[in-house]
Amino acid sequence: MTDPLANVRRLVDDWERNAEEKAARYESMRQEVERISLTASAANGAVSVTVGPNGIPSAVSMTEAVSRLRPEQIAAAVMEAMRKAQAAYPAELARIVGETVGQTPSGQHIVAVAEHNFPQPEPDAPPPAQPPRQGDDGDFTDESYLR
């Protein structure tokens, strides 16, 4: 006959061991996530942005090539590079989660939140065609024929 108390002790020991192993895996995941550093560039490399843990920008750098850009182009390039770097964050997080805690519900939730917060950027759409100006005679000049 088996001792019921021995069975309970074994179950508690197993539960405790599993909890300790799980805690160690999540701690490993946390440490790996804290080391995330992703860099992306825009404007043909003139602007680069690095994001760290949680996709938060940690550095912005620019080359001399920005001197040929207008201020609004520089601002747009910074935002584009940041979005690109942030869009890479969910994949890196998914890799870390897979290697540490595996496909657990909590791991999947962590990745899903990152995918929601940092979606893939939309492909660049061509600029919309500009409607002709009123009174435009189609000769491609700003001069009027009524001088």
PDB file of C-alpha atoms in Angstrom:
ATOM      1  CA  MET A   1       0.000   0.000   0.000  1.00  0.00           C
ATOM      2  CA  THR A   2       1.320   3.433  -0.910  1.00  0.00           C
ATOM      3  CA  ASP A   3       1.678   6.145   1.643  1.00  0.00           C
ATOM      4  CA  PRO A   4      -0.696   9.037   0.781  1.00  0.00           C
ATOM      5  CA  LEU A   5       1.566  11.499   2.578  1.00  0.00           C
ATOM      6  CA  ALA A   6       4.524  10.406   0.431  1.00  0.00           C
ATOM      7  CA  ASN A   7       2.436  10.982  -2.713  1.00  0.00           C
ATOM      8  CA  VAL A   8       1.506  14.481  -1.543  1.00  0.00           C
ATOM      9  CA  ARG A   9       5.150  15.283  -0.772  1.00  0.00           C
ATOM     10  CA  ARG A  10       6.178  14.059  -4.231  1.00  0.00           C
ATOM     11  CA  LEU A  11       3.477  16.186  -5.896  1.00  0.00           C
ATOM     12  CA  VAL A  12       4.491  19.277  -3.913  1.00  0.00           C
ATOM     13  CA  ASP A  13       8.181  18.663  -4.721  1.00  0.00           C
ATOM     14  CA  ASP A  14       7.365  18.277  -8.427  1.00  0.00           C
ATOM     15  CA  TRP A  15       5.268  21.441  -8.414  1.00  0.00           C
ATOM     16  CA  GLU A  16       8.019  23.374  -6.628  1.00  0.00           C
ATOM     17  CA  ARG A  17      10.706  22.110  -9.028  1.00  0.00           C
ATOM     18  CA  ASN A  18       8.556  23.016 -12.053  1.00  0.00           C
ATOM     19  CA  ALA A  19       7.865  26.481 -10.633  1.00  0.00           C
ATOM     20  CA  GLU A  20      11.597  27.080 -10.078  1.00  0.00           C
ATOM     21  CA  GLU A  21      12.430  25.920 -13.623  1.00  0.00           C
ATOM     22  CA  LYS A  22       9.710  28.118 -15.080  1.00  0.00           C
ATOM     23  CA  ALA A  23      10.918  31.124 -13.076  1.00  0.00           C
ATOM     24  CA  ALA A  24      14.471  30.536 -14.335  1.00  0.00           C
ATOM     25  CA  ARG A  25      13.247  30.424 -17.972  1.00  0.00           C
ATOM     26  CA  TYR A  26      11.317  33.693 -17.545  1.00  0.00           C
ATOM     27  CA  GLU A  27      14.320  35.317 -15.893  1.00  0.00           C
ATOM     28  CA  SER A  28      16.461  34.223 -18.839  1.00  0.00           C
ATOM     29  CA  MET A  29      13.870  35.703 -21.204  1.00  0.00           C
ATOM     30  CA  ARG A  30      13.885  38.991 -19.285  1.00  0.00           C
ATOM     31  CA  GLN A  31      17.672  39.213 -19.464  1.00  0.00           C
ATOM     32  CA  GLU A  32      17.682  38.516 -23.213  1.00  0.00           C
ATOM     33  CA  VAL A  33      14.937  41.087 -23.868  1.00  0.00           C
ATOM     34  CA  GLU A  34      16.904  43.729 -21.964  1.00  0.00           C
ATOM     35  CA  ARG A  35      19.774  43.229 -24.468  1.00  0.00           C
ATOM     36  CA  ILE A  36      17.637  43.872 -27.572  1.00  0.00           C
ATOM     37  CA  SER A  37      19.131  46.525 -29.823  1.00  0.00           C
ATOM     38  CA  LEU A  38      17.801  46.923 -33.364  1.00  0.00           C
ATOM     39  CA  THR A  39      18.922  49.559 -35.859  1.00  0.00           C
ATOM     40  CA  ALA A  40      17.304  50.608 -39.119  1.00  0.00           C
ATOM     41  CA  SER A  41      18.082  53.397 -41.546  1.00  0.00           C
ATOM     42  CA  ALA A  42      16.283  55.606 -44.030  1.00  0.00           C
ATOM     43  CA  ALA A  43      17.094  58.217 -46.663  1.00  0.00           C
ATOM     44  CA  ASN A  44      19.721  55.945 -48.238  1.00  0.00           C
ATOM     45  CA  GLY A  45      21.482  55.510 -44.890  1.00  0.00           C
ATOM     46  CA  ALA A  46      21.594  59.211 -44.023  1.00  0.00           C
ATOM     47  CA  VAL A  47      19.520  58.596 -40.881  1.00  0.00           C
ATOM     48  CA  SER A  48      19.675  55.613 -38.507  1.00  0.00           C
ATOM     49  CA  VAL A  49      17.601  54.909 -35.429  1.00  0.00           C
ATOM     50  CA  THR A  50      18.298  52.255 -32.805  1.00  0.00           C
ATOM     51  CA  VAL A  51      15.566  50.884 -30.570  1.00  0.00           C
ATOM     52  CA  GLY A  52      16.120  48.895 -27.433  1.00  0.00           C
ATOM     53  CA  PRO A  53      13.919  46.938 -25.051  1.00  0.00           C
ATOM     54  CA  ASN A  54      10.209  47.587 -25.533  1.00  0.00           C
ATOM     55  CA  GLY A  55      10.954  49.183 -28.922  1.00  0.00           C
ATOM     56  CA  ILE A  56      11.897  52.497 -27.321  1.00  0.00           C
ATOM     57  CA  PRO A  57      14.368  54.570 -29.387  1.00  0.00           C
ATOM     58  CA  SER A  58      17.790  54.685 -27.752  1.00  0.00           C
ATOM     59  CA  ALA A  59      19.895  56.412 -30.432  1.00  0.00           C
ATOM     60  CA  VAL A  60      19.562  58.498 -33.573  1.00  0.00           C
ATOM     61  CA  SER A  61      22.503  59.099 -35.894  1.00  0.00           C
ATOM     62  CA  MET A  62      22.908  60.997 -39.138  1.00  0.00           C
ATOM     63  CA  THR A  63      25.568  61.178 -41.808  1.00  0.00           C
ATOM     64  CA  GLU A  64      26.710  64.237 -43.756  1.00  0.00           C
ATOM     65  CA  ALA A  65      24.137  63.264 -46.390  1.00  0.00           C
ATOM     66  CA  VAL A  66      21.408  64.880 -44.269  1.00  0.00           C
ATOM     67  CA  SER A  67      22.812  68.273 -45.260  1.00  0.00           C
ATOM     68  CA  ARG A  68      21.214  67.713 -48.683  1.00  0.00           C
ATOM     69  CA  LEU A  69      17.786  67.078 -47.139  1.00  0.00           C
ATOM     70  CA  ARG A  70      15.148  69.602 -46.186  1.00  0.00           C
ATOM     71  CA  PRO A  71      14.116  69.630 -42.514  1.00  0.00           C
ATOM     72  CA  GLU A  72      10.802  67.881 -43.241  1.00  0.00           C
ATOM     73  CA  GLN A  73      12.685  65.150 -45.128  1.00  0.00           C
ATOM     74  CA  ILE A  74      15.013  64.640 -42.166  1.00  0.00           C
ATOM     75  CA  ALA A  75      12.058  64.402 -39.790  1.00  0.00           C
ATOM     76  CA  ALA A  76      10.313  61.923 -42.105  1.00  0.00           C
ATOM     77  CA  ALA A  77      13.498  59.851 -42.390  1.00  0.00           C
ATOM     78  CA  VAL A  78      13.864  59.696 -38.599  1.00  0.00           C
ATOM     79  CA  MET A  79      10.284  58.484 -38.269  1.00  0.00           C
ATOM     80  CA  GLU A  80      10.718  55.954 -41.101  1.00  0.00           C
ATOM     81  CA  ALA A  81      13.913  54.524 -39.600  1.00  0.00           C
ATOM     82  CA  MET A  82      12.310  54.336 -36.154  1.00  0.00           C
ATOM     83  CA  ARG A  83       9.252  52.505 -37.517  1.00  0.00           C
ATOM     84  CA  LYS A  84      11.469  50.049 -39.408  1.00  0.00           C
ATOM     85  CA  ALA A  85      13.519  49.283 -36.300  1.00  0.00           C
ATOM     86  CA  GLN A  86      10.395  48.946 -34.177  1.00  0.00           C
ATOM     87  CA  ALA A  87       8.765  46.691 -36.782  1.00  0.00           C
ATOM     88  CA  ALA A  88      11.697  44.267 -36.338  1.00  0.00           C
ATOM     89  CA  TYR A  89      11.125  44.148 -32.564  1.00  0.00           C
ATOM     90  CA  PRO A  90       8.259  41.587 -32.508  1.00  0.00           C
ATOM     91  CA  ALA A  91      10.269  39.052 -34.531  1.00  0.00           C
ATOM     92  CA  GLU A  92      13.279  39.411 -32.239  1.00  0.00           C
ATOM     93  CA  LEU A  93      11.044  39.111 -29.201  1.00  0.00           C
ATOM     94  CA  ALA A  94       9.365  36.010 -30.676  1.00  0.00           C
ATOM     95  CA  ARG A  95      12.792  34.429 -31.203  1.00  0.00           C
ATOM     96  CA  ILE A  96      13.772  35.087 -27.585  1.00  0.00           C
ATOM     97  CA  VAL A  97      10.430  33.848 -26.233  1.00  0.00           C
ATOM     98  CA  GLY A  98      10.701  30.682 -28.328  1.00  0.00           C
ATOM     99  CA  GLU A  99      14.227  29.978 -27.083  1.00  0.00           C
ATOM    100  CA  THR A 100      13.487  30.625 -23.411  1.00  0.00           C
ATOM    101  CA  VAL A 101       9.892  29.996 -22.359  1.00  0.00           C
ATOM    102  CA  GLY A 102       8.544  28.365 -25.510  1.00  0.00           C
ATOM    103  CA  GLN A 103       5.051  28.562 -26.945  1.00  0.00           C
ATOM    104  CA  THR A 104       3.313  29.182 -23.648  1.00  0.00           C
ATOM    105  CA  PRO A 105       0.144  31.282 -23.451  1.00  0.00           C
ATOM    106  CA  SER A 106       2.019  34.025 -21.614  1.00  0.00           C
ATOM    107  CA  GLY A 107       4.863  33.968 -24.149  1.00  0.00           C
ATOM    108  CA  GLN A 108       2.394  34.167 -27.024  1.00  0.00           C
ATOM    109  CA  HIS A 109       0.645  37.083 -25.299  1.00  0.00           C
ATOM    110  CA  ILE A 110       3.934  38.975 -24.923  1.00  0.00           C
ATOM    111  CA  VAL A 111       4.655  38.585 -28.651  1.00  0.00           C
ATOM    112  CA  ALA A 112       1.079  39.484 -29.643  1.00  0.00           C
ATOM    113  CA  VAL A 113       1.256  42.726 -27.653  1.00  0.00           C
ATOM    114  CA  ALA A 114       4.537  43.626 -29.377  1.00  0.00           C
ATOM    115  CA  GLU A 115       3.036  42.843 -32.797  1.00  0.00           C
ATOM    116  CA  HIS A 116       0.069  45.082 -31.963  1.00  0.00           C
ATOM    117  CA  ASN A 117       2.273  47.943 -30.716  1.00  0.00           C
ATOM    118  CA  PHE A 118       4.830  47.729 -33.537  1.00  0.00           C
ATOM    119  CA  PRO A 119       3.125  46.566 -36.739  1.00  0.00           C
ATOM    120  CA  GLN A 120       4.950  46.112 -39.998  1.00  0.00           C
ATOM    121  CA  PRO A 121       5.090  49.420 -41.889  1.00  0.00           C
ATOM    122  CA  GLU A 122       2.704  49.870 -44.759  1.00  0.00           C
ATOM    123  CA  PRO A 123       4.370  49.692 -48.163  1.00  0.00           C
ATOM    124  CA  ASP A 124       4.994  53.101 -49.649  1.00  0.00           C
ATOM    125  CA  ALA A 125       2.068  54.131 -51.799  1.00  0.00           C
ATOM    126  CA  PRO A 126       2.663  56.312 -54.823  1.00  0.00           C
ATOM    127  CA  PRO A 127       1.743  59.923 -54.171  1.00  0.00           C
ATOM    128  CA  PRO A 128      -1.766  60.787 -55.302  1.00  0.00           C
ATOM    129  CA  ALA A 129      -2.054  62.608 -58.611  1.00  0.00           C
ATOM    130  CA  GLN A 130      -2.462  66.330 -58.165  1.00  0.00           C
ATOM    131  CA  PRO A 131      -5.635  67.704 -59.719  1.00  0.00           C
ATOM    132  CA  PRO A 132      -5.044  70.414 -62.310  1.00  0.00           C
ATOM    133  CA  ARG A 133      -5.149  73.952 -60.982  1.00  0.00           C
ATOM    134  CA  GLN A 134      -8.186  76.016 -61.873  1.00  0.00           C
ATOM    135  CA  GLY A 135      -7.517  77.847 -65.084  1.00  0.00           C
ATOM    136  CA  ASP A 136      -4.606  75.556 -65.984  1.00  0.00           C
ATOM    137  CA  ASP A 137      -4.374  75.504 -69.747  1.00  0.00           C
ATOM    138  CA  GLY A 138      -2.145  72.407 -69.755  1.00  0.00           C
ATOM    139  CA  ASP A 139       0.973  74.062 -71.200  1.00  0.00           C
ATOM    140  CA  PHE A 140       3.005  73.207 -68.054  1.00  0.00           C
ATOM    141  CA  THR A 141       3.925  76.818 -67.301  1.00  0.00           C
ATOM    142  CA  ASP A 142       2.688  79.266 -64.711  1.00  0.00           C
ATOM    143  CA  GLU A 143       2.357  81.981 -67.318  1.00  0.00           C
ATOM    144  CA  SER A 144      -0.997  83.144 -68.515  1.00  0.00           C
ATOM    145  CA  TYR A 145      -1.748  83.569 -72.186  1.00  0.00           C
ATOM    146  CA  LEU A 146      -3.700  86.709 -71.243  1.00  0.00           C
ATOM    147  CA  ARG A 147      -0.883  89.199 -70.755  1.00  0.00           C
TER     148      ARG A 147
END
